[in-house]
Amino acid sequence: MMRFWQRILILLIFEISKLRDVTKECRELFEKIVFVSKSYLKLKIKDLSDLFSKEVQMLDNFCVSLNKKVDVLANATTQLVEDITTFNKDYPGDLKFNFKQHAKVFEKVDKYLSDFQENFSNVVLSSPSSISKESISAMVSTVESNFKLELAHILDMVLRPPTNAPCLVHVLQGGKIGLVLPRELAKIKVRLWEDYVYSDTHIDSYETNNVNNNNNINHECSSC
């Protein structure tokens, strides 16, 4: 009877040692997944920053070109007034004397300026990717969505070891006592996760593949 309990005690010590190794390995795998997710998020933030810089530069170039066009129009108007004043010294008096006649000219100019203002207000800077409330909201929503999806994998990894941890004692055929450790399954999951994150189609089909991968992982873990 004493030998039996000694044997049980030795087996429990051995199983606890193996379980400690599993915990250590799970921690290493978790740290590796966190590092991969961090690298991916840094890459997405850099892409967003580059996109903002490009759009701001395009907007600056548009404003500079618009200022040049306004300067040309102002210079032409000033030169026109100077030329008219040179040929007709009494031009201001003639304007007052012939107010009704010149009023038609100013009405046309006023209409031209109104049309110019209306056309300018309807100008589209470039494409749907130009800076606007909608485009900025869409880009920020995309970053938040990707961030939440990456955190979901990390949270899933944190919550999974306690629910999938093997029992300390597992009775096999023949009455022997042993322990089944899902080390190889965990390695395969991490390897599939890394290939998925760094694949070329990850960005385009991220949301669709995320649901399928979670279902596959849950199916594998349910069979442990």
Tab-separated table of C-alpha atoms in Angstrom:
chain	number	residue	atom	x	y	z
A	1	MET	CA	0.000	0.000	0.000
A	2	MET	CA	2.872	2.358	0.838
A	3	ARG	CA	4.489	1.697	-2.512
A	4	PHE	CA	1.272	2.526	-4.279
A	5	TRP	CA	1.049	5.957	-2.629
A	6	GLN	CA	4.738	6.601	-3.279
A	7	ARG	CA	4.175	5.762	-6.892
A	8	ILE	CA	1.170	8.111	-7.064
A	9	LEU	CA	3.221	10.896	-5.430
A	10	ILE	CA	6.102	10.477	-7.886
A	11	LEU	CA	3.665	10.488	-10.798
A	12	LEU	CA	1.997	13.669	-9.534
A	13	ILE	CA	5.378	15.388	-9.166
A	14	PHE	CA	6.258	14.384	-12.703
A	15	GLU	CA	2.924	15.618	-14.055
A	16	ILE	CA	3.279	18.951	-12.214
A	17	SER	CA	6.724	19.385	-13.747
A	18	LYS	CA	5.314	18.723	-17.215
A	19	LEU	CA	2.453	21.149	-16.596
A	20	ARG	CA	4.969	23.805	-15.549
A	21	ASP	CA	6.796	23.296	-18.843
A	22	VAL	CA	3.512	23.694	-20.714
A	23	THR	CA	2.798	26.958	-18.879
A	24	LYS	CA	6.246	28.273	-19.738
A	25	GLU	CA	5.804	27.332	-23.378
A	26	CYS	CA	2.358	28.991	-23.511
A	27	ARG	CA	3.872	32.163	-22.126
A	28	GLU	CA	6.577	32.166	-24.799
A	29	LEU	CA	3.988	31.625	-27.527
A	30	PHE	CA	1.851	34.434	-26.112
A	31	GLU	CA	4.811	36.843	-26.101
A	32	LYS	CA	5.563	35.893	-29.691
A	33	ILE	CA	1.983	36.605	-30.804
A	34	VAL	CA	2.029	39.957	-28.984
A	35	PHE	CA	5.233	40.897	-30.809
A	36	VAL	CA	3.741	39.957	-34.193
A	37	SER	CA	0.579	41.968	-33.486
A	38	LYS	CA	2.622	44.964	-32.348
A	39	SER	CA	4.663	44.913	-35.561
A	40	TYR	CA	1.519	44.734	-37.681
A	41	LEU	CA	-0.110	47.669	-35.868
A	42	LYS	CA	3.046	49.771	-36.254
A	43	LEU	CA	2.993	49.064	-39.981
A	44	LYS	CA	-0.662	50.109	-40.317
A	45	ILE	CA	-0.083	53.323	-38.334
A	46	LYS	CA	2.909	54.176	-40.544
A	47	ASP	CA	0.792	53.653	-43.672
A	48	LEU	CA	-1.902	55.939	-42.266
A	49	SER	CA	0.686	58.612	-41.419
A	50	ASP	CA	2.138	58.449	-44.936
A	51	LEU	CA	-1.340	58.789	-46.426
A	52	PHE	CA	-2.080	61.865	-44.309
A	53	SER	CA	1.246	63.433	-45.285
A	54	LYS	CA	0.563	62.840	-48.961
A	55	GLU	CA	-2.926	64.345	-48.802
A	56	VAL	CA	-1.702	67.391	-46.857
A	57	GLN	CA	1.034	67.961	-49.431
A	58	MET	CA	-1.525	67.789	-52.249
A	59	LEU	CA	-3.720	70.304	-50.409
A	60	ASP	CA	-0.763	72.653	-49.912
A	61	ASN	CA	0.111	72.484	-53.606
A	62	PHE	CA	-3.492	73.268	-54.531
A	63	CYS	CA	-3.537	76.316	-52.228
A	64	VAL	CA	-0.240	77.587	-53.666
A	65	SER	CA	-1.503	77.256	-57.239
A	66	LEU	CA	-4.755	79.003	-56.280
A	67	ASN	CA	-2.835	81.909	-54.735
A	68	LYS	CA	-0.822	82.283	-57.927
A	69	LYS	CA	-3.986	82.406	-60.035
A	70	VAL	CA	-5.549	85.030	-57.746
A	71	ASP	CA	-2.367	87.118	-57.950
A	72	VAL	CA	-2.444	86.967	-61.749
A	73	LEU	CA	-6.092	88.075	-61.788
A	74	ALA	CA	-5.406	90.955	-59.364
A	75	ASN	CA	-2.386	92.139	-61.362
A	76	ALA	CA	-4.369	92.048	-64.603
A	77	THR	CA	-7.209	94.056	-63.040
A	78	THR	CA	-4.795	96.650	-61.624
A	79	GLN	CA	-3.002	96.980	-64.960
A	80	LEU	CA	-6.332	97.409	-66.750
A	81	VAL	CA	-7.377	100.241	-64.423
A	82	GLU	CA	-3.988	101.912	-64.804
A	83	ASP	CA	-4.167	101.718	-68.608
A	84	ILE	CA	-7.666	103.193	-68.689
A	85	THR	CA	-6.643	106.004	-66.322
A	86	THR	CA	-3.606	106.765	-68.492
A	87	PHE	CA	-5.662	107.218	-71.665
A	88	ASN	CA	-8.530	109.024	-69.916
A	89	LYS	CA	-7.614	111.343	-67.048
A	90	ASP	CA	-11.290	112.069	-66.325
A	91	TYR	CA	-12.210	108.413	-66.077
A	92	PRO	CA	-13.528	108.618	-62.450
A	93	GLY	CA	-15.749	111.571	-63.424
A	94	ASP	CA	-16.950	109.798	-66.556
A	95	LEU	CA	-17.883	106.795	-64.437
A	96	LYS	CA	-20.134	108.928	-62.305
A	97	PHE	CA	-21.580	110.784	-65.306
A	98	ASN	CA	-22.273	107.610	-67.276
A	99	PHE	CA	-23.276	105.554	-64.248
A	100	LYS	CA	-26.220	103.842	-65.928
A	101	GLN	CA	-24.183	102.808	-68.945
A	102	HIS	CA	-21.280	101.473	-66.923
A	103	ALA	CA	-23.629	99.811	-64.452
A	104	LYS	CA	-24.309	97.137	-67.071
A	105	VAL	CA	-20.590	96.412	-67.281
A	106	PHE	CA	-20.286	96.065	-63.508
A	107	GLU	CA	-23.335	93.801	-63.442
A	108	LYS	CA	-21.571	91.483	-65.879
A	109	VAL	CA	-18.420	91.582	-63.750
A	110	ASP	CA	-20.451	90.888	-60.611
A	111	LYS	CA	-22.158	87.961	-62.327
A	112	TYR	CA	-18.783	86.644	-63.473
A	113	LEU	CA	-17.418	86.812	-59.913
A	114	SER	CA	-20.540	85.085	-58.559
A	115	ASP	CA	-20.179	82.300	-61.130
A	116	PHE	CA	-16.485	81.990	-60.286
A	117	GLN	CA	-17.283	81.693	-56.570
A	118	GLU	CA	-19.957	79.063	-57.222
A	119	ASN	CA	-17.661	77.046	-59.479
A	120	PHE	CA	-14.849	77.269	-56.952
A	121	SER	CA	-17.120	76.028	-54.153
A	122	ASN	CA	-17.980	72.957	-56.266
A	123	VAL	CA	-14.358	72.049	-57.013
A	124	VAL	CA	-13.387	68.529	-55.992
A	125	LEU	CA	-9.785	68.461	-54.845
A	126	SER	CA	-8.763	65.074	-56.185
A	127	SER	CA	-10.427	61.760	-55.470
A	128	PRO	CA	-12.522	60.132	-52.717
A	129	SER	CA	-9.250	59.709	-50.802
A	130	SER	CA	-8.907	63.488	-50.329
A	131	ILE	CA	-9.011	64.805	-46.794
A	132	SER	CA	-12.576	65.264	-45.584
A	133	LYS	CA	-14.679	64.334	-42.580
A	134	GLU	CA	-15.911	61.175	-44.266
A	135	SER	CA	-12.473	59.994	-45.436
A	136	ILE	CA	-10.828	60.733	-42.080
A	137	SER	CA	-13.638	58.921	-40.231
A	138	ALA	CA	-13.306	55.955	-42.586
A	139	MET	CA	-9.527	55.749	-42.095
A	140	VAL	CA	-9.805	56.046	-38.298
A	141	SER	CA	-12.577	53.415	-38.252
A	142	THR	CA	-10.369	51.066	-40.289
A	143	VAL	CA	-7.482	51.466	-37.855
A	144	GLU	CA	-9.798	50.933	-34.856
A	145	SER	CA	-11.311	47.840	-36.485
A	146	ASN	CA	-7.885	46.324	-37.221
A	147	PHE	CA	-6.723	47.176	-33.701
A	148	LYS	CA	-9.764	45.465	-32.144
A	149	LEU	CA	-9.315	42.394	-34.353
A	150	GLU	CA	-5.651	42.087	-33.346
A	151	LEU	CA	-6.557	42.467	-29.660
A	152	ALA	CA	-9.215	39.781	-30.094
A	153	HIS	CA	-6.497	37.260	-31.011
A	154	ILE	CA	-4.423	38.277	-28.002
A	155	LEU	CA	-7.453	38.052	-25.682
A	156	ASP	CA	-8.338	34.673	-27.166
A	157	MET	CA	-4.789	33.464	-26.471
A	158	VAL	CA	-4.964	34.732	-22.865
A	159	LEU	CA	-8.303	33.065	-22.117
A	160	ARG	CA	-7.606	29.824	-23.983
A	161	PRO	CA	-4.899	28.084	-21.834
A	162	PRO	CA	-7.089	27.741	-18.677
A	163	THR	CA	-10.000	26.223	-20.642
A	164	ASN	CA	-7.806	23.976	-22.800
A	165	ALA	CA	-5.254	22.978	-20.130
A	166	PRO	CA	-5.014	19.178	-19.835
A	167	CYS	CA	-6.138	17.335	-16.732
A	168	LEU	CA	-3.441	16.418	-14.226
A	169	VAL	CA	-4.403	12.762	-14.400
A	170	HIS	CA	-5.717	11.100	-17.552
A	171	VAL	CA	-6.545	7.381	-17.465
A	172	LEU	CA	-5.447	5.577	-20.627
A	173	GLN	CA	-6.271	2.106	-21.892
A	174	GLY	CA	-4.947	-0.626	-19.665
A	175	GLY	CA	-5.447	1.346	-16.468
A	176	LYS	CA	-2.243	3.383	-16.873
A	177	ILE	CA	-2.140	7.008	-15.733
A	178	GLY	CA	-0.710	9.626	-18.117
A	179	LEU	CA	-1.021	13.204	-19.308
A	180	VAL	CA	-1.811	14.428	-22.847
A	181	LEU	CA	-0.181	17.821	-23.617
A	182	PRO	CA	-1.299	19.830	-26.694
A	183	ARG	CA	2.151	21.326	-27.377
A	184	GLU	CA	2.265	20.435	-31.038
A	185	LEU	CA	-1.260	21.810	-31.556
A	186	ALA	CA	-0.254	25.133	-29.969
A	187	LYS	CA	2.827	25.373	-32.207
A	188	ILE	CA	0.721	24.739	-35.306
A	189	LYS	CA	-1.717	27.496	-34.272
A	190	VAL	CA	1.074	30.030	-33.819
A	191	ARG	CA	2.675	29.055	-37.140
A	192	LEU	CA	-0.654	29.419	-38.958
A	193	TRP	CA	-1.246	32.764	-37.198
A	194	GLU	CA	2.170	34.139	-38.327
A	195	ASP	CA	1.623	33.006	-41.928
A	196	TYR	CA	-1.813	34.604	-41.889
A	197	VAL	CA	-0.607	37.979	-40.539
A	198	TYR	CA	2.269	38.323	-43.042
A	199	SER	CA	0.350	37.028	-46.075
A	200	ASP	CA	-0.255	39.403	-49.033
A	201	THR	CA	-4.020	38.957	-48.906
A	202	HIS	CA	-4.260	39.610	-45.161
A	203	ILE	CA	-5.247	43.285	-45.506
A	204	ASP	CA	-7.898	42.747	-48.223
A	205	SER	CA	-9.612	39.736	-46.651
A	206	TYR	CA	-8.835	40.392	-42.997
A	207	GLU	CA	-12.357	40.493	-41.617
A	208	THR	CA	-13.647	37.475	-43.607
A	209	ASN	CA	-10.684	35.212	-42.800
A	210	ASN	CA	-10.745	36.216	-39.135
A	211	VAL	CA	-14.143	34.543	-38.607
A	212	ASN	CA	-13.042	31.357	-40.419
A	213	ASN	CA	-9.759	31.125	-38.468
A	214	ASN	CA	-11.550	31.504	-35.126
A	215	ASN	CA	-14.008	28.734	-36.081
A	216	ASN	CA	-11.125	26.421	-37.105
A	217	ILE	CA	-9.203	27.076	-33.886
A	218	ASN	CA	-12.316	26.458	-31.755
A	219	HIS	CA	-12.947	23.191	-33.645
A	220	GLU	CA	-9.377	22.005	-33.044
A	221	CYS	CA	-9.471	22.920	-29.369
A	222	SER	CA	-12.796	21.179	-28.828
A	223	SER	CA	-11.177	17.909	-29.934
A	224	CYS	CA	-8.279	18.220	-27.434
